[in-house]
Coordinates of C-alpha atoms in Angstrom, one line a residue:
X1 CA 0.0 0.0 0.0
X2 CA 2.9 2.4 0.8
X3 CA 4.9 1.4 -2.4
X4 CA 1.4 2.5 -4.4
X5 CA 1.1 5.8 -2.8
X6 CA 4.6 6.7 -3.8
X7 CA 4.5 5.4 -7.1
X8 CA 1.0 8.1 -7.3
X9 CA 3.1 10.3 -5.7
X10 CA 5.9 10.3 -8.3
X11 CA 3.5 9.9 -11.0
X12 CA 1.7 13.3 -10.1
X13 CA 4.6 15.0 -9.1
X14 CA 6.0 14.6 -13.1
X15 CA 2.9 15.5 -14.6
X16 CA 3.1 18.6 -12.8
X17 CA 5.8 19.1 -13.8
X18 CA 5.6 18.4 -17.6
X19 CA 2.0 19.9 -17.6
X20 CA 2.8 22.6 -16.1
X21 CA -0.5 25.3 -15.4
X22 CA -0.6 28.9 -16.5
X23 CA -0.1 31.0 -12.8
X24 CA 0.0 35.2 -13.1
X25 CA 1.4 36.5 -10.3
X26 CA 0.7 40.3 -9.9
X27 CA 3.2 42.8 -8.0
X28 CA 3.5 46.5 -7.6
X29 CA 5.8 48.0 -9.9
X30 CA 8.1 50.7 -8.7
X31 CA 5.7 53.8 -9.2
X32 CA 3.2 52.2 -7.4
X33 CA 5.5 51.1 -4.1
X34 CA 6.7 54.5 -4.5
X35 CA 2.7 56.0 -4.4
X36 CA 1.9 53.5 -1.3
X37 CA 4.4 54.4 0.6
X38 CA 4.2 57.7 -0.1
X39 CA 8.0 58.2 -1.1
X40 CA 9.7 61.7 -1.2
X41 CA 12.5 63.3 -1.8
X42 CA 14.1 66.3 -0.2
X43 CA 14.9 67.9 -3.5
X44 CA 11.4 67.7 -4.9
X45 CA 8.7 67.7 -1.9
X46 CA 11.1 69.3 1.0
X47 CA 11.7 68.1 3.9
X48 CA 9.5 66.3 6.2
X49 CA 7.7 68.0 9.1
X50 CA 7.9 65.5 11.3
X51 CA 9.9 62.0 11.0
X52 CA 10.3 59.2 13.6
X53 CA 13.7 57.1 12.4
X54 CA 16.5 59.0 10.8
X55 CA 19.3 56.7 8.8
X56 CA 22.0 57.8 6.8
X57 CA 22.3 56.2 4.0
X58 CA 26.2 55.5 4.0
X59 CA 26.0 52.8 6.5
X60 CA 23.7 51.3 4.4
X61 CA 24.1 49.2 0.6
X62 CA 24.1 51.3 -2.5
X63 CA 20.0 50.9 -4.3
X64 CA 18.3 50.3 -1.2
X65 CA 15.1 48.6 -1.6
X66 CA 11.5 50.1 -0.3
X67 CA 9.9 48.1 1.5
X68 CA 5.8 48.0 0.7
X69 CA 4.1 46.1 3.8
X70 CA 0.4 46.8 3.6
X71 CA -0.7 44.2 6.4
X72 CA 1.1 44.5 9.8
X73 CA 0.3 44.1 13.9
X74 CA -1.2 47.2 14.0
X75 CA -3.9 46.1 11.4
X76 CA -4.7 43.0 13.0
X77 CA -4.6 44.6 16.3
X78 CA -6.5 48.3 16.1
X79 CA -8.3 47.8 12.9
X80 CA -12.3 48.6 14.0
X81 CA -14.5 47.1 11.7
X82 CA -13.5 43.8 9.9
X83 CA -14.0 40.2 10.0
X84 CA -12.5 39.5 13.1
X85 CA -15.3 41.5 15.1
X86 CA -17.1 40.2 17.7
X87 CA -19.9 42.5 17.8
X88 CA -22.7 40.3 16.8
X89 CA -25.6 42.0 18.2
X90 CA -24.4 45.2 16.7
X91 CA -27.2 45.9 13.9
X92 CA -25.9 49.3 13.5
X93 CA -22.0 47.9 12.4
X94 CA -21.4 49.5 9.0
X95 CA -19.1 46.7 8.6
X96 CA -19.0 45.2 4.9
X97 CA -17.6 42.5 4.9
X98 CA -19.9 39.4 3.7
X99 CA -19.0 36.8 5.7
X100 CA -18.6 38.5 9.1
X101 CA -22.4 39.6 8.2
X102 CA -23.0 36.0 7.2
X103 CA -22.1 35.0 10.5
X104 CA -23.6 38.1 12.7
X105 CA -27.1 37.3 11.4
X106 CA -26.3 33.2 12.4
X107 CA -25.9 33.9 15.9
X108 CA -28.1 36.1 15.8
X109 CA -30.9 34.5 14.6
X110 CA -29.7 31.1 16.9
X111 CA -29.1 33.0 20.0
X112 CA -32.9 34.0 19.4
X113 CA -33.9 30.4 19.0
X114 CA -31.9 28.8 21.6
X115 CA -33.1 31.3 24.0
X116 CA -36.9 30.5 23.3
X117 CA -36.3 27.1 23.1
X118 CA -34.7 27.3 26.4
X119 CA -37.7 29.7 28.5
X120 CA -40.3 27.5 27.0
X121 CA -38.6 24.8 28.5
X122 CA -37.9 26.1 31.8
X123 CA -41.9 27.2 32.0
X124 CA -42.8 23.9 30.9
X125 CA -40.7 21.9 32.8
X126 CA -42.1 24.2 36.1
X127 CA -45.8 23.1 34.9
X128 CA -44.6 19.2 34.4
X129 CA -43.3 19.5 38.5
X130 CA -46.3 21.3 39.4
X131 CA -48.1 18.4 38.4
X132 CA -45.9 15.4 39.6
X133 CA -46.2 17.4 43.3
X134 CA -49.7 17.9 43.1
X135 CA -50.5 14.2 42.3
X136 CA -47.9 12.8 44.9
X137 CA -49.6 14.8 47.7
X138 CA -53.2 14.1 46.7
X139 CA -52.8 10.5 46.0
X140 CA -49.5 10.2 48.4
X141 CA -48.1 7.5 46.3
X142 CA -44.9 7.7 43.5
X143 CA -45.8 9.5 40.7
X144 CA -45.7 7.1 37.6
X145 CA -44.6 10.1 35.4
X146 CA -41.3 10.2 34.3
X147 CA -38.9 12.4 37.6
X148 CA -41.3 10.9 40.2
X149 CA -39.2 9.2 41.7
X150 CA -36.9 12.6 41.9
X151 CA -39.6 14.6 43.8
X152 CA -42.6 12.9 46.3
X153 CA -40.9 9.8 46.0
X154 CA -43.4 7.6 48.1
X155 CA -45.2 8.5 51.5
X156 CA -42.4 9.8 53.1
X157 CA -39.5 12.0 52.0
X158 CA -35.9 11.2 53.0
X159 CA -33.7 14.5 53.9
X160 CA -32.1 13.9 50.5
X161 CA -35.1 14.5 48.7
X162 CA -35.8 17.5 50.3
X163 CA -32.5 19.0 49.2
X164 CA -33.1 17.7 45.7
X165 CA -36.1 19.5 45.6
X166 CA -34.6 22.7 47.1
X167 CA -32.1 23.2 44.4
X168 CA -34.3 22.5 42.1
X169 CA -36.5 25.3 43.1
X170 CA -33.4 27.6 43.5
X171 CA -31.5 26.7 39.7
X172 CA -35.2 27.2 38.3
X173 CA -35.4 30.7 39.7
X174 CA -31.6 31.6 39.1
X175 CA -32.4 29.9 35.1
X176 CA -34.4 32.2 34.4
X177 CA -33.2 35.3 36.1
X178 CA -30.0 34.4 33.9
X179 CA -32.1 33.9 30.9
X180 CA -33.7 37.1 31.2
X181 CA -30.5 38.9 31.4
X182 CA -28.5 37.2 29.5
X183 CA -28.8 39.4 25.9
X184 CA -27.9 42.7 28.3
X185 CA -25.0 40.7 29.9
X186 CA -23.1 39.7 26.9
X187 CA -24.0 43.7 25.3
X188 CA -22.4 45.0 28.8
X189 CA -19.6 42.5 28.4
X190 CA -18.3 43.2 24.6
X191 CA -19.3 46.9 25.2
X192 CA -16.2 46.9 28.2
X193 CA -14.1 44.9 25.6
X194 CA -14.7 48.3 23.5
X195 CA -14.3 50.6 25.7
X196 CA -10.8 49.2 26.5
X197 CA -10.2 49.1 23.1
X198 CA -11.2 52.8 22.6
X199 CA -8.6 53.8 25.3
X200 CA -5.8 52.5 23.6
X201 CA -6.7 53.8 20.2
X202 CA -7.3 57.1 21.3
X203 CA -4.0 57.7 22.3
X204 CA -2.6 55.9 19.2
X205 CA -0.9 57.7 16.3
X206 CA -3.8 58.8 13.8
X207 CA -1.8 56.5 11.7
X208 CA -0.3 53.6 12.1
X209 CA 3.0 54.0 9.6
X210 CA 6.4 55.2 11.0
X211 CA 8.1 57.9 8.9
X212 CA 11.7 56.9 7.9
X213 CA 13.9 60.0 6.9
X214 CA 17.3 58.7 4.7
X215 CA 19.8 60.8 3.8
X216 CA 22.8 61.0 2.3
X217 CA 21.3 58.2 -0.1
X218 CA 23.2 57.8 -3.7
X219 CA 20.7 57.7 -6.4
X220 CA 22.0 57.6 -9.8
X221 CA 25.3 59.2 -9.1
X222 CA 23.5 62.0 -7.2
X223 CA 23.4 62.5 -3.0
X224 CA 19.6 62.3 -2.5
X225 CA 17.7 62.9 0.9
X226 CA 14.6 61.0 1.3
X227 CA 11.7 59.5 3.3
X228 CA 9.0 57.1 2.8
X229 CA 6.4 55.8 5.4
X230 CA 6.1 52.1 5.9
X231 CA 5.2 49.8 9.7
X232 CA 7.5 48.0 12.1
X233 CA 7.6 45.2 9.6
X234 CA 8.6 47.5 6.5
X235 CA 11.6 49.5 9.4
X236 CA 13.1 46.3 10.2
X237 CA 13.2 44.6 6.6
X238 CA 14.7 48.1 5.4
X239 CA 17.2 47.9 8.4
X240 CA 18.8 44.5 7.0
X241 CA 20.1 46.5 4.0
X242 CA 23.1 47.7 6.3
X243 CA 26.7 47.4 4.6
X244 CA 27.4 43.7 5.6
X245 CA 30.8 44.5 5.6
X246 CA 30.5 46.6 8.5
X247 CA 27.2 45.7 10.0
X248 CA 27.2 41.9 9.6
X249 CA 25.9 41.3 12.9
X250 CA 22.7 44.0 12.9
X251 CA 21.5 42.8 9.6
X252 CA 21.4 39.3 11.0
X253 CA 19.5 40.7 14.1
X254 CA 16.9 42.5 12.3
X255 CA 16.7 39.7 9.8
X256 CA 15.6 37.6 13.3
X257 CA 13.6 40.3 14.3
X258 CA 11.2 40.6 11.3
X259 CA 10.8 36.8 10.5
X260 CA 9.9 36.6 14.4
X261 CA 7.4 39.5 13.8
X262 CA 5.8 38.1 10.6
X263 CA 5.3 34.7 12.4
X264 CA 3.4 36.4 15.7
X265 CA 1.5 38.4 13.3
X266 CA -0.1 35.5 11.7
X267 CA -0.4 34.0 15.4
X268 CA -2.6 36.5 16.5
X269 CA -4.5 36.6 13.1
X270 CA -5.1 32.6 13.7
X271 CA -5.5 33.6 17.2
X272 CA -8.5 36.0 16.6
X273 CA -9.8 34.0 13.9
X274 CA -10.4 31.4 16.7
X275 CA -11.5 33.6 19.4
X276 CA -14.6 34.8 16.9
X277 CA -15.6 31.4 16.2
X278 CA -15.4 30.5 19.9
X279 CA -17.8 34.0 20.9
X280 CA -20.2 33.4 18.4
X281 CA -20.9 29.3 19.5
X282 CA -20.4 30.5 23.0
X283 CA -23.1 33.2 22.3
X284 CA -25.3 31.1 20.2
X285 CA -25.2 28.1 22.5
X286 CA -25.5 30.1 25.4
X287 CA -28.9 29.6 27.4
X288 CA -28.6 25.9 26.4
X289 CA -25.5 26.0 28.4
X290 CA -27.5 27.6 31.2
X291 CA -30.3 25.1 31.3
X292 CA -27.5 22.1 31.0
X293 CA -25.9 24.3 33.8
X294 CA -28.8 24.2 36.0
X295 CA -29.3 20.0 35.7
X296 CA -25.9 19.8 36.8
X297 CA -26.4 21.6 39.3
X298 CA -29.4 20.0 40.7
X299 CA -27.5 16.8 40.5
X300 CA -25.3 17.9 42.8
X301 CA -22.7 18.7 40.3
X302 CA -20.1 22.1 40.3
X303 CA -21.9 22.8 36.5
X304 CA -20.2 24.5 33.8
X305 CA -21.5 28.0 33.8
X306 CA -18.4 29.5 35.9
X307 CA -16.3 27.6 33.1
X308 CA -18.3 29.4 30.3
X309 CA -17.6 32.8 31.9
X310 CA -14.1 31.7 32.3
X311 CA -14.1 31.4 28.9
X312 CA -16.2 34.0 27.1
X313 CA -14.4 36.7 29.5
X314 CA -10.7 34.6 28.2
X315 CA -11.9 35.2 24.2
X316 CA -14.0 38.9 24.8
X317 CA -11.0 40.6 26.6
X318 CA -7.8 38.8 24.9
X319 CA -8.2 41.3 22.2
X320 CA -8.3 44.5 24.3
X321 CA -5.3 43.2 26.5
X322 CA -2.8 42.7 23.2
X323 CA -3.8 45.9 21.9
X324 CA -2.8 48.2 25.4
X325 CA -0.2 46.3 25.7
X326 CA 1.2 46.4 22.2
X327 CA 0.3 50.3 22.7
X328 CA 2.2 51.1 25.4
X329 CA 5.3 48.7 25.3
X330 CA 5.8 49.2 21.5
X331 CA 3.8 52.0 19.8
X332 CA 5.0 54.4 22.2
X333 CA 9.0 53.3 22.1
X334 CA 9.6 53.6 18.7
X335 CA 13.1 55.1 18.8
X336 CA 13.3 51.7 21.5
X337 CA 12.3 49.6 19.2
X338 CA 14.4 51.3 16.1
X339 CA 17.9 51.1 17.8
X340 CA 17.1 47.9 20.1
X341 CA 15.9 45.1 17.9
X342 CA 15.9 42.3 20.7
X343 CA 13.2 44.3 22.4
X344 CA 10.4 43.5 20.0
X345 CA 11.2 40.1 20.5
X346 CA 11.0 40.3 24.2
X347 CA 7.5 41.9 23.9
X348 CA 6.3 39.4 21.7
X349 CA 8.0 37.0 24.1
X350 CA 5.8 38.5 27.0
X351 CA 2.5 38.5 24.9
X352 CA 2.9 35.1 23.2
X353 CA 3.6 34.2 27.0
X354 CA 0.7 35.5 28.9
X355 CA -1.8 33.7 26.2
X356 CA -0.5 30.6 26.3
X357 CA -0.5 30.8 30.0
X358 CA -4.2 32.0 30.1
X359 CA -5.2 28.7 27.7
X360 CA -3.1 26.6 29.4
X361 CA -5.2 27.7 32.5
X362 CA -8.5 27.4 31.3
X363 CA -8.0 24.1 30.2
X364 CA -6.6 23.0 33.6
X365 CA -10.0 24.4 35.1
X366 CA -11.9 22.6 32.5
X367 CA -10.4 19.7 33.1
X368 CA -10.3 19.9 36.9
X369 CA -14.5 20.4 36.7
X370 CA -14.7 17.5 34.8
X371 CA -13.5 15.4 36.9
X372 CA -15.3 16.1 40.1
X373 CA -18.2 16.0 37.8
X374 CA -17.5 12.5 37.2
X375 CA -17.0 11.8 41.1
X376 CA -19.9 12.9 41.7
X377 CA -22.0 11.2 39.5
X378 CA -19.9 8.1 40.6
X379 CA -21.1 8.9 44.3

């Protein structure tokens, strides 16, 4: 069986390679690098009223490249409205992208559901109780209906029964309380996770590129001054352009630095990815959870609604936490960043750090409810 898979293996890998299909691959030319980045020159435009890394170009090679890095942290991290937002109850969001709208109008429309499902249920099962009580005291035998046995078991109650009964009254009531407030609960919740998030752009930069001012730059024979705006990931590819002769040592260190930030960037891309899908079956799911919480509980189990808040709180507020701390540790220590490479790498050492500490955690208590869930049902 193995030998056939390689032989397929081989087989498709030549007619690949013989049959070779047509791929276009589109890139910016030069004009439009230079129009993204919005690149100047001294001679022509001035110079800049405000810059935030000065180089001179004669520690550098000779033709430096611009770097054009449209996707970055900072767009992952303190973009608004895309399709990593949570905000599923917003019907206001002017956000346009199809899919996150696909999605929005899912949980919304099964958070509806699930919670009507779930108050008939509760109502109903109060009525079926009602009933199995009413019959067990009239006719003072076991009810024959299904849970009879659970409540007015036979002509006298045992202590345990009693207490059965008792939380069952007091999971109903706290059921629906939680039911009833649960829509203005997870509003209040992702509302904080805004407001958070609000504080740390409003202290941002109105834009998230850094200005890089080069000069003594040779262009064409000619000394040429000039400056360009590109992100963390565009200043540390640009910085690898140093004169290896001289610089062997700083070009390998920011060549670590921006492989290491690319890789984090598409962690917390995957991250947030993963955290909406989470929110929106946590929010869907939701007052199912709360009436499977509530049988749990009545059995004499610890129940899973702490675990769920755990949770949802984990994925609401992971966002909001990266983004002040990216803020303060690297948006405002640019010059920090610039002339001390290993420092970005220690930040992201920190933040990649603190999440996998916070999963690693929740799962622990996930795990640790499990199992005295399963003692108890043992016992």
């Amino acid at each position: 069986m193995e030998n056939r898979k390689k032989i397929l293996f081989i087989i498709l890998c030549v007619v690949l390679a013989i049959c070779q299909l047509e791929i276009k691959v589109y890139g910016y030319t030069q004009e439009e690098v230079k129009e993204i980045t919005e690149f100047k020159t001294v001679e022509d435009d001035g110079e800049p009223e405000d810059y935030d890394i000065l180089i001179d170009a004669r520690d550098l090679i000779q033709n430096q490249k611009i770097p054009c890095v449209q996707s970055s942290i900072d767009t992952i991290l303190y973009q608004e409205k895309n399709e990593l937002d949570i905000n599923f109850f917003d019907t206001a969001s002017n956000n346009t992208n199809e899919i996150w709208n696909f999605i929005s109008g899912l949980v919304r429309n099964g958070f509806r559901v699930f919670l009507a499902i779930a108050l008939a249920a509760s109502l109903t099962l109060l009525i079926y109780i009602a009933v199995i009580l009413v019959y067990s005291t009239i006719s003072k035998k076991q009810s024959f209906l299904p849970l009879g046995k659970f409540f007015m078991g036979g002509k006298e109650q045992t202590p345990g029964q009693y207490a059965k009964e008792k939380r069952f009254i007091e999971q109903w009531i706290i059921s629906v309380l939680i039911l009833a407030l649960l829509p203005f609960a997870i509003i209040l919740i992702i509302s904080f996770a805004g407001f958070i998030t609000d504080i740390s752009n409003q202290y941002t930069v109105e834009e998230e590129e850094l200005t890089i001012f080069v000069q003594n730059a040779q262009i064409n024979g000619d000394n040429v001054d000039y400056y360009f705006k590109t992100n963390l990931e565009g200043l540390l590819m640009f910085q690898t352009q140093y004169n290896w002769d001289n610089f062997t040592a700083r070009n390998i260190m920011y060549m670590i630095c921006g492989i290491i930030v690319t890789i984090f960037k598409i962690f917390l891309y995957v991250l947030f990815v993963i955290r909406m899908a989470v929110v929106a079956a946590l929010t869907t799911i939701s007052p199912i959870l709360i009436l499977v919480n509530a049988f749990l509980r009545i059995s004499g189990n610890k129940g899973i609604l702490t675990n769920w808040l755990i949770l949802y709180l984990f994925c609401i507020l992971i966002k909001p936490v990266m983004e002040l701390m990216y803020f303060i540790l690297v948006k405002s220590n640019t010059y920090v960043v610039q002339e001390n490479p290993v420092y970005i790498l220690m930040i992201i050492a920190i933040m990649v750090t603190i999440i996998i500490f916070s999963i690693r955690s929740i799962y622990r208590e996930f795990q640790a409810t499990g199992q005295k869930n399963v003692v108890n049902r043992n016992t």
